[in-house]
Coordinates of C-alpha atoms in Angstrom, one line a residue:
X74 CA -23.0 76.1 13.4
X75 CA -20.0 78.6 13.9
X76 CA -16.8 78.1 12.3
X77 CA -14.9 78.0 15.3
X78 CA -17.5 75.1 16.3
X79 CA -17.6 73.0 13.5
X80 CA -13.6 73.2 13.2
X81 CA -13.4 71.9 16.3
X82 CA -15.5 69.1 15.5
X83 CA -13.7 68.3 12.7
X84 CA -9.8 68.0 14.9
X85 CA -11.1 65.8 17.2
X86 CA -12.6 63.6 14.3
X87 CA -9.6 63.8 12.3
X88 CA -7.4 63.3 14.9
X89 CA -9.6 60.5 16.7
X90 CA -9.3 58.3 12.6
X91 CA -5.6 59.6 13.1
X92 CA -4.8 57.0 16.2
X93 CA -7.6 54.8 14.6
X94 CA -5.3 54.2 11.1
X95 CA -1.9 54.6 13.2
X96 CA -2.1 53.0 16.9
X97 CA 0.4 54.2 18.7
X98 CA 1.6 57.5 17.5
X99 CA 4.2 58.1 15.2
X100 CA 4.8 54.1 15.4
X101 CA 3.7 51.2 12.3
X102 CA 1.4 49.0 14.5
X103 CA -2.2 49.4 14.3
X104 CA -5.1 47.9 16.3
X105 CA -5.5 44.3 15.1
X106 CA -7.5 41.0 15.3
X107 CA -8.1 39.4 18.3
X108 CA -5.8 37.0 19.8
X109 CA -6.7 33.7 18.8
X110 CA -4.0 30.7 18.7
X111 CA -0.6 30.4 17.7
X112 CA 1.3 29.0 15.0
X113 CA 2.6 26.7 17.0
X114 CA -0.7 25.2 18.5
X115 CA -2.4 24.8 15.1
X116 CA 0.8 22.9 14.3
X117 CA 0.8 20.9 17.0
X118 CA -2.9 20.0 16.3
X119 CA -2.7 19.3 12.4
X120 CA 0.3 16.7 13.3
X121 CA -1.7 14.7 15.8
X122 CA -5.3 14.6 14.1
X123 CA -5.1 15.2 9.7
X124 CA -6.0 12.8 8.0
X125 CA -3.6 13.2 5.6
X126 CA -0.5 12.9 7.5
X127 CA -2.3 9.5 9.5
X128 CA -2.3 7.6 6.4
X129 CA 1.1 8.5 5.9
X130 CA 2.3 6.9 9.3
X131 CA -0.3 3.8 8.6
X132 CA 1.8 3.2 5.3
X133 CA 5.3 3.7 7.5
X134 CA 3.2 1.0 10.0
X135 CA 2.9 -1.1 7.2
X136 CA 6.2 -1.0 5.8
X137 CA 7.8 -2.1 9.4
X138 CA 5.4 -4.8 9.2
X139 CA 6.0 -5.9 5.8
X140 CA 10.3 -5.8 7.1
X141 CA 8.9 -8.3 9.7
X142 CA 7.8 -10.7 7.2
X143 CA 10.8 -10.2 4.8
X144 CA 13.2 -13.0 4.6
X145 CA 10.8 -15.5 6.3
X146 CA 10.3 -19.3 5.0
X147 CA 7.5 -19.5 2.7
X148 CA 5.1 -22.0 4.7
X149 CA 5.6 -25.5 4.0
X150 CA 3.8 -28.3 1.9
X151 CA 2.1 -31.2 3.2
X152 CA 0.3 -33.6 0.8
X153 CA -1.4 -36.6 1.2
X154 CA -1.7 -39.9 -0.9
X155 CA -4.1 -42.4 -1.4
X156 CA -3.2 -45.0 -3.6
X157 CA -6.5 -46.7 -5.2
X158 CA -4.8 -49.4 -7.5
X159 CA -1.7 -50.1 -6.3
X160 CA -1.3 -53.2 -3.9
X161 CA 2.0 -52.1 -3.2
X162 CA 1.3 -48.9 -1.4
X163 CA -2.1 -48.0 0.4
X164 CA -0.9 -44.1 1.0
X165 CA 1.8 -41.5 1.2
X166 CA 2.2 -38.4 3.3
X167 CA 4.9 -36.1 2.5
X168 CA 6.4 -32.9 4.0
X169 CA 8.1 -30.7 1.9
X170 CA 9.7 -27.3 2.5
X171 CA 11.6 -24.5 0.0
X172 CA 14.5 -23.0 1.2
X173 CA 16.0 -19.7 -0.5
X174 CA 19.9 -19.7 -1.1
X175 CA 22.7 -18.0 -2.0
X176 CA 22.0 -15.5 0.6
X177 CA 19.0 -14.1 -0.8
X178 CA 16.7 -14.0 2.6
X179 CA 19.3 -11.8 3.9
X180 CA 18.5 -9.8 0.7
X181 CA 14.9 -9.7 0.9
X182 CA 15.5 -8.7 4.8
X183 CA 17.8 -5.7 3.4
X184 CA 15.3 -4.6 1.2
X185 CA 12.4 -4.5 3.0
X186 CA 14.1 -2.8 5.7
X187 CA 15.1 -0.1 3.0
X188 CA 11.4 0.1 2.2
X189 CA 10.6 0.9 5.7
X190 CA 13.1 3.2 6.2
X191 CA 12.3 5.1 2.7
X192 CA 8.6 4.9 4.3
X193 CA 9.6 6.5 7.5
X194 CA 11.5 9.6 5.4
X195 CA 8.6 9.8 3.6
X196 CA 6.4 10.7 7.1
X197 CA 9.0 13.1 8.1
X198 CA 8.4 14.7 4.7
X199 CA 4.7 14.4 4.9
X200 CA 5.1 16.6 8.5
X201 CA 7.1 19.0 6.8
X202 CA 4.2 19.7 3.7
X203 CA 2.0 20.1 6.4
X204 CA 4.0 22.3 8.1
X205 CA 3.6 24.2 5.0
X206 CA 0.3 24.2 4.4
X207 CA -0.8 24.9 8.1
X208 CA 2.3 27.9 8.2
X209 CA 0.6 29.5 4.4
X210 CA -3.3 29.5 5.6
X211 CA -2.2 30.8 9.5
X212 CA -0.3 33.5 7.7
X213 CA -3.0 34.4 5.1
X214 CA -5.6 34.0 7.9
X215 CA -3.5 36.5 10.0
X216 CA -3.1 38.8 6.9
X217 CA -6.8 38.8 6.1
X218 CA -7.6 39.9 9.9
X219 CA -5.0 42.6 9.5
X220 CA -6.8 43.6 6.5
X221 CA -10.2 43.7 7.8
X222 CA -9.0 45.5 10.6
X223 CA -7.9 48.4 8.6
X224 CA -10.7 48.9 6.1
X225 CA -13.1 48.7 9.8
X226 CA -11.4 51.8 10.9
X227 CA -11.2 53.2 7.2
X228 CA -14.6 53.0 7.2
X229 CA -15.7 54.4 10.5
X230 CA -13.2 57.7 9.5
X231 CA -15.2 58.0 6.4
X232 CA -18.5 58.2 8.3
X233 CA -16.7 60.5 10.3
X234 CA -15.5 62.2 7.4
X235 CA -19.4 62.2 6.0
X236 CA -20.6 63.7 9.0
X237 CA -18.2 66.7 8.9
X238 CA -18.4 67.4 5.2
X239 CA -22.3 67.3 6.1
X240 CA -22.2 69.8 8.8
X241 CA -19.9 71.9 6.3
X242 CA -22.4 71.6 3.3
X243 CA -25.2 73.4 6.2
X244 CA -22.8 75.7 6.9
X245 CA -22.6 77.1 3.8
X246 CA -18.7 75.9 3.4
X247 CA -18.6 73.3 0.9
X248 CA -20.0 72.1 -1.9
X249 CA -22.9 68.9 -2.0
X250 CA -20.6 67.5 -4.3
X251 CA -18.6 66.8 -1.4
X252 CA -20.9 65.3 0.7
X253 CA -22.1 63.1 -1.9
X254 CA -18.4 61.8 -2.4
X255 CA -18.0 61.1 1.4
X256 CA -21.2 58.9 0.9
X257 CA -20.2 57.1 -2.6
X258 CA -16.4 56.1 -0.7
X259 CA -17.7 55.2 2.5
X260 CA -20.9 52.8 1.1
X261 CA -17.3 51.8 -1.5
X262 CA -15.4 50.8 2.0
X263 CA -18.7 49.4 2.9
X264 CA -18.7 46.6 0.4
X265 CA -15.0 46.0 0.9
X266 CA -15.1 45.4 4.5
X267 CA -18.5 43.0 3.7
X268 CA -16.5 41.0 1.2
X269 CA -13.8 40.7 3.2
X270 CA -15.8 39.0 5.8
X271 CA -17.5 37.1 3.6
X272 CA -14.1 35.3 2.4
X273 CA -12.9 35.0 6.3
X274 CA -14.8 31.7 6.6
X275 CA -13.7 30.5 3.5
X276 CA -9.9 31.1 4.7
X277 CA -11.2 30.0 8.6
X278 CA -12.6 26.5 7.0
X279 CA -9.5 26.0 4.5
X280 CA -7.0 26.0 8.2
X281 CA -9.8 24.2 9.8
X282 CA -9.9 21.4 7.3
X283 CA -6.3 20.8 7.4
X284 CA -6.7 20.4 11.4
X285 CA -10.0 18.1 11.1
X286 CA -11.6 20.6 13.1
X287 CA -15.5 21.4 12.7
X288 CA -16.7 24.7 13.7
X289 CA -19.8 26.5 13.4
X290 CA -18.5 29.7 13.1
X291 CA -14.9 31.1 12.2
X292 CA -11.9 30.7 13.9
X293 CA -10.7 33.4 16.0
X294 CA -7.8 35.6 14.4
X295 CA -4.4 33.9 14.9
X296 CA -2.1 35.4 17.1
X297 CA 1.3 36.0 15.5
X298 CA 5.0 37.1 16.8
X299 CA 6.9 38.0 13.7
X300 CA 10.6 38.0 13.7
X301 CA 13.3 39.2 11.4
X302 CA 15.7 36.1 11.8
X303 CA 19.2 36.4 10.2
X304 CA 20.6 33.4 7.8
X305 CA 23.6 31.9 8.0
X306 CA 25.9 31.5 4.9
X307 CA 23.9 30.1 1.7
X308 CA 26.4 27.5 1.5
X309 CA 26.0 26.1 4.6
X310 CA 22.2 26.1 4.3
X311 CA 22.8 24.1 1.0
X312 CA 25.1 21.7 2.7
X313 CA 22.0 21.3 5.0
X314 CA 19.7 20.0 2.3
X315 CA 21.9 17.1 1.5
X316 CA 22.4 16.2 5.2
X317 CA 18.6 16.4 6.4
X318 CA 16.2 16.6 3.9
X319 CA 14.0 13.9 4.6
X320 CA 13.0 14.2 0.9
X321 CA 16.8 13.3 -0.2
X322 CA 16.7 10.6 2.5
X323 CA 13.9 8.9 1.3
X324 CA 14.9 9.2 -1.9
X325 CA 18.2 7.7 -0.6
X326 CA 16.3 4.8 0.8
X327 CA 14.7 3.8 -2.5
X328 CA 18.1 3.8 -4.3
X329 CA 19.3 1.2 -1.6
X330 CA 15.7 -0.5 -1.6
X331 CA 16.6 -0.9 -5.9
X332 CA 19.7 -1.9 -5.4
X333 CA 18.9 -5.1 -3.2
X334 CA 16.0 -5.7 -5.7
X335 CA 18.5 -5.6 -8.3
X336 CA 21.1 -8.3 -6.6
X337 CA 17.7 -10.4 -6.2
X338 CA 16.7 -10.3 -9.6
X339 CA 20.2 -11.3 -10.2
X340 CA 20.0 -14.5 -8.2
X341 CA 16.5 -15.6 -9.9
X342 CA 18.5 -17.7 -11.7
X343 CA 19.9 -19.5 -9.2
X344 CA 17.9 -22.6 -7.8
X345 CA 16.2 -23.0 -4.6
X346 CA 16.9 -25.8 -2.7
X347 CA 14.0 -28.0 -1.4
X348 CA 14.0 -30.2 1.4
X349 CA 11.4 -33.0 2.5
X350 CA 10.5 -36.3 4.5
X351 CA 7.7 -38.6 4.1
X352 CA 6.3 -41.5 5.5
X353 CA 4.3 -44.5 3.3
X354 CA 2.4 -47.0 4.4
X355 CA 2.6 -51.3 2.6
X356 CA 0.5 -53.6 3.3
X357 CA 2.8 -56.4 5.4
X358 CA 4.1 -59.9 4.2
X359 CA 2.3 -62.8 4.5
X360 CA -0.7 -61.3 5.7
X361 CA 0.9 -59.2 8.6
X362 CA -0.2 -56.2 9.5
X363 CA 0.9 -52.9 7.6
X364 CA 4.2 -51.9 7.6
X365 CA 5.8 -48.3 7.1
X366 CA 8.6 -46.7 5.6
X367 CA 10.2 -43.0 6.2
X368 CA 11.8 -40.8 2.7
X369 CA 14.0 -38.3 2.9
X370 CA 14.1 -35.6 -0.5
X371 CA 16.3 -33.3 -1.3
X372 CA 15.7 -31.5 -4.7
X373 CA 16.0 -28.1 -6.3
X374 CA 13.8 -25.5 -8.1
X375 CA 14.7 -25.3 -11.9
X376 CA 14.8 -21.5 -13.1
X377 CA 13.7 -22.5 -16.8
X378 CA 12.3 -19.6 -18.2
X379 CA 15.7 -17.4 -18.8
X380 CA 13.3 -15.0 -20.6
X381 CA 11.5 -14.3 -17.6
X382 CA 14.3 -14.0 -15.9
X383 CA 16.5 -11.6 -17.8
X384 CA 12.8 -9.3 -18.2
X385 CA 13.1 -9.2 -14.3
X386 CA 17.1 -8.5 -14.3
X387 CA 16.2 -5.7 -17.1
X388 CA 13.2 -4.1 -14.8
X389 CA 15.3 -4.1 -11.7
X390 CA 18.0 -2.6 -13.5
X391 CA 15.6 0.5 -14.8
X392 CA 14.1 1.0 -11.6
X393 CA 17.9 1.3 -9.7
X394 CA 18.5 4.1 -12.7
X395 CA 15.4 5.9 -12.0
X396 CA 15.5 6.3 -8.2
X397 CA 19.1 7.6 -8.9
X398 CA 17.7 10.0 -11.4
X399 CA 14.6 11.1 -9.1
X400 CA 17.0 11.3 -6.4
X401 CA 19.1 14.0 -8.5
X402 CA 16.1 16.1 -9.9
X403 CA 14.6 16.4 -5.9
X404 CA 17.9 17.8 -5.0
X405 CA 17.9 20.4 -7.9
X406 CA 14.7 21.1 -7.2
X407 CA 15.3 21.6 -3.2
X408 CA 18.3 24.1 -4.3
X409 CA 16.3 25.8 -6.8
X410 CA 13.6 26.9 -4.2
X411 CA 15.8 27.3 -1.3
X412 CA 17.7 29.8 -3.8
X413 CA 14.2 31.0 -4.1
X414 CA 13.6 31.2 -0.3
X415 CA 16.8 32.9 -0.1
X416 CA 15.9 35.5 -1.9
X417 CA 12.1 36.1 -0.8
X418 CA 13.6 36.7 2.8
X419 CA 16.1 39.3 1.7
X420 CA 13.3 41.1 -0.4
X421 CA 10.9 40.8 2.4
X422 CA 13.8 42.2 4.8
X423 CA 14.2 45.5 2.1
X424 CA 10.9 45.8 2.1
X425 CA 10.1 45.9 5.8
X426 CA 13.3 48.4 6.5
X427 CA 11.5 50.5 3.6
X428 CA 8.3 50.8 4.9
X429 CA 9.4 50.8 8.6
X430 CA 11.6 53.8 8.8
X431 CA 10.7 55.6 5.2
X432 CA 7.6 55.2 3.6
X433 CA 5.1 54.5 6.1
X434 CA 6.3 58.2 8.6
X435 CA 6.4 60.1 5.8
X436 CA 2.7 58.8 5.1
X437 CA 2.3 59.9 8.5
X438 CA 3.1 63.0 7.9
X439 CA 1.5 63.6 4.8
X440 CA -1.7 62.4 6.3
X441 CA -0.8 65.2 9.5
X442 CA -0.6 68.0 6.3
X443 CA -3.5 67.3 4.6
X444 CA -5.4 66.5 8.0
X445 CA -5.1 69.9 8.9
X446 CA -5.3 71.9 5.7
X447 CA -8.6 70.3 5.5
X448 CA -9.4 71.5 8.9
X449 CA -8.5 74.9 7.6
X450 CA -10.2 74.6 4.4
X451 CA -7.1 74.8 2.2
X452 CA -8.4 71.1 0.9
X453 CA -11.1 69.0 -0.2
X454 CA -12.2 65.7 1.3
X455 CA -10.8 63.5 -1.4
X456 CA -7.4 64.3 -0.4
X457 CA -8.0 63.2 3.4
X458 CA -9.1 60.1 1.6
X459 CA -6.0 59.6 -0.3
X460 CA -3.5 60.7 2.0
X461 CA -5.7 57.9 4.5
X462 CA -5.8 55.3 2.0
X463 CA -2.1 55.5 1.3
X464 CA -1.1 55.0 4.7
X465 CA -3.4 52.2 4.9
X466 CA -1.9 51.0 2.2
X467 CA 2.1 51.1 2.7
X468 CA 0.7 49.6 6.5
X469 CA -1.1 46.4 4.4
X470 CA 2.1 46.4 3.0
X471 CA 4.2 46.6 5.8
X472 CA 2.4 43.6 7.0
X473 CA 2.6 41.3 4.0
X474 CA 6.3 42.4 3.9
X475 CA 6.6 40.5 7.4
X476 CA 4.3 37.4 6.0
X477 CA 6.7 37.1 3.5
X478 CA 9.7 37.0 5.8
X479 CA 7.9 34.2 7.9
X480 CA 7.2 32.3 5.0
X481 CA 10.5 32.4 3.6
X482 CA 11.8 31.0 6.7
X483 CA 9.1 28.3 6.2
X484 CA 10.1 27.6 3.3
X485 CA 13.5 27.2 4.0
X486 CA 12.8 25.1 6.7
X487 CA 11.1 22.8 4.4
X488 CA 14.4 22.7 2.3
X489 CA 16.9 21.5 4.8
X490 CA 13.9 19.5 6.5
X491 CA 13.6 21.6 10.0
X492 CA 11.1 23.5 11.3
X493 CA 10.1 25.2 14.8
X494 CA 12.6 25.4 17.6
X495 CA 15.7 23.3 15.7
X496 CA 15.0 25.5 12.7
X497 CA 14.6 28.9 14.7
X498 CA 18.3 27.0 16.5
X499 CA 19.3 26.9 13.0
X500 CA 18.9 29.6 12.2
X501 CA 20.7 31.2 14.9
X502 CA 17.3 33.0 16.4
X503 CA 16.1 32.6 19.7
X504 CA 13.6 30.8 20.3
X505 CA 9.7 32.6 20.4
X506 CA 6.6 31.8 22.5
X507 CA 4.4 32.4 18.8
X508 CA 5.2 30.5 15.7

């Protein structure tokens, strides 16, 4: 093979991995996965069939049905009496019924609302940890196709590459050294690219199982429309915490929920009242027939055991001071990581603007040099290699840098309790057909 020949061969090659590694020329996209769904349809999914999240709302059921019952009259007593001895009296039926005072049904009714309510928070917050968990395995999903993707065309260059240095080696201008290098990186890639989609149905099944979705084969790539969303002041976004957290609210809802149990364990010492009517039945005078007589009862429960009652004053007392205290350490905790959040979406932001419009076109260009000093001869395969694994490289990076962007606005959605279109509102970006 001539010179001129095999240098030819080698340009198109080089510059056919060139567009492979790079898409569209001189940009930072690069071919793909396939399109597959959107965020916003695997969200819409998880909330309608996980499991996880219908227990949730069955317990919020519950707790409205429990509210229903608060405050009601336990059932009433009726007993019967059958007198075996007494000539007097042959039997007694009474009716007897306990009635709560001092205002405490209105109490129980008041607390068991708070319950339900606390219960109802506690969905909205069960949504939002979903929302997490469905946002972090779309986004690692996504990140493994883009992955894949790359080391695919890596790979393909490199057998590319092979074949040139091949062609070289019978020409008499190189070295076997060479070729055998070209075989050891690409059969290298090789493995890469076979582990890699080994671990996509592990990632595919981990997103499938929090959608209760049985496939037989992975799920297609995720289709994704990142965005570089701008925040509004930090202390506006930690005003928001306090005023929608469904955490804080929930959290809210206990406090009141202790503080009626509290005003109920103070009132256990007060008496119930107790109400009843009964009718008897004596034999008559003078060998008459039977005669009846009606009773009226009023009476009162005794609260004897002051022990027992103070124990229950005591408990209600410690619970009140810990759903204060939990209350308090869930809103440190909420600033903490919206701090956090805060911060991850300003390093993400550098580090997209770095890769964007330094790193990754200068990578370009270095790739260009060496590209062509190795169609020249002026240098040896591995530095096509390295020059093409760099750019690879900054572009993985690129990518996670937007991953990390999305998931910091995840995550601060989850901190101020919004998510989708009222936290993309929010956030003062418009909002996007993709998640």
């Amino acid at each position: 093979m001539s010179r001129a020949l095999l240098g030819g061969v080698m340009i198109l090659l080089l510059a056919a991995g060139s567009r492979g590694v790079g898409g569209q020329e001189g940009g930072t996209d690069w071919p793909g996965p396939e399109d597959g769904a959107t965020l916003d349809q695997y969200l819409e999914r998880a909330f309608r069939e996980n499991p996880g999240l219908k227990a949730v709302r069955q317990e919020w059921q519950a707790a409205v049905e429990r509210a229903q019952q608060a405050g009601a009259l336990d059932d009433p007593q009726l007993s019967f009496e059958q007198f075996v001895e007494q000539k007097d009296v042959r039997w007694q039926v009474a009716l007897t019924q306990t009635i709560p005072v001092f205002g405490r049904r209105g109490i129980m009714k008041k607390e068991a609302a708070a319950e339900a309510e606390a219960a109802r928070h506690e969905f909205e917050a069960a949504r939002l940890d979903l929302y997490d968990r469905v946002s972090r395995a779309f986004y690692d999903y996504h990140l493994q196709g883009r992955s894949l993707a790359a080391l695919e065309e890596h790979e393909q260059l490199l057998a590319d590459l092979e074949m040139v240095t091949r062609s070289r080696y019978e020409a008499g201008a190189t070295r076997f050294a060479d070729v055998t290098k070209a075989q050891v990186e690409r059969e290298r890639t090789a493995s890469e690219v076979a582990a890699l989609r080994d671990a996509r149905r592990v990632r595919s099944d981990q997103l499938a199982a929090l959608l209760d979705l049985t496939v037989d084969g992975p799920l297609p790539w995720p289709k994704t429309s990142p965005s570089t969303p701008a925040l509004p002041d930090n202390a506006v976004l930690f005003g928001l915490i306090e005023d929608l957290n469904p955490e804080l609210k929930a959290a809210q809802a206990r406090i009141e929920n202790s503080r009626y149990a509290e005003k109920l364990a103070q009132r256990a010492a007060w008496p119930d009242l107790m109400l009843g009517a009964g009718v008897m039945s004596m034999p008559g005078m003078e060998g008459g027939g039977d005669e009846y007589d009606a009773s009226l009862m009023v009476g009162i429960t005794l609260p004897w055991w002051r022990g027992k009652n103070a124990a229950r004053r005591r408990e209600a007392a410690a619970m009140a001071e810990s759903a204060r205290n939990r209350k308090t350490d869930q809103r440190n905790a909420l600033e903490v990581e919206l701090r956090q959040a805060i911060v991850m979406h300003r390093d993400a932001a550098r580090r997209i603007a770095l890769f964007r419009d330094s790193l990754i076109p200068k990578a370009e260009q270095t790739y260009e040099v060496v590209r062509q000093d190795f169609v020249a001869g002026r240098t040896d395969f591995m530095d096509v290699v390295d020059a093409q694994r760099t750019l690879i490289d900054f572009r993985l990076l690129y990518e996670r840098a937007l991953v990390d962007l999305e998931l910091a606005v995840v995550e601060i959605g989850c901190c101020i309790g919004r998510y989708g279109a009222e936290l993309q509102e929010m956030l003062g970006t418009p909002a996007r057909t993709g998640p």
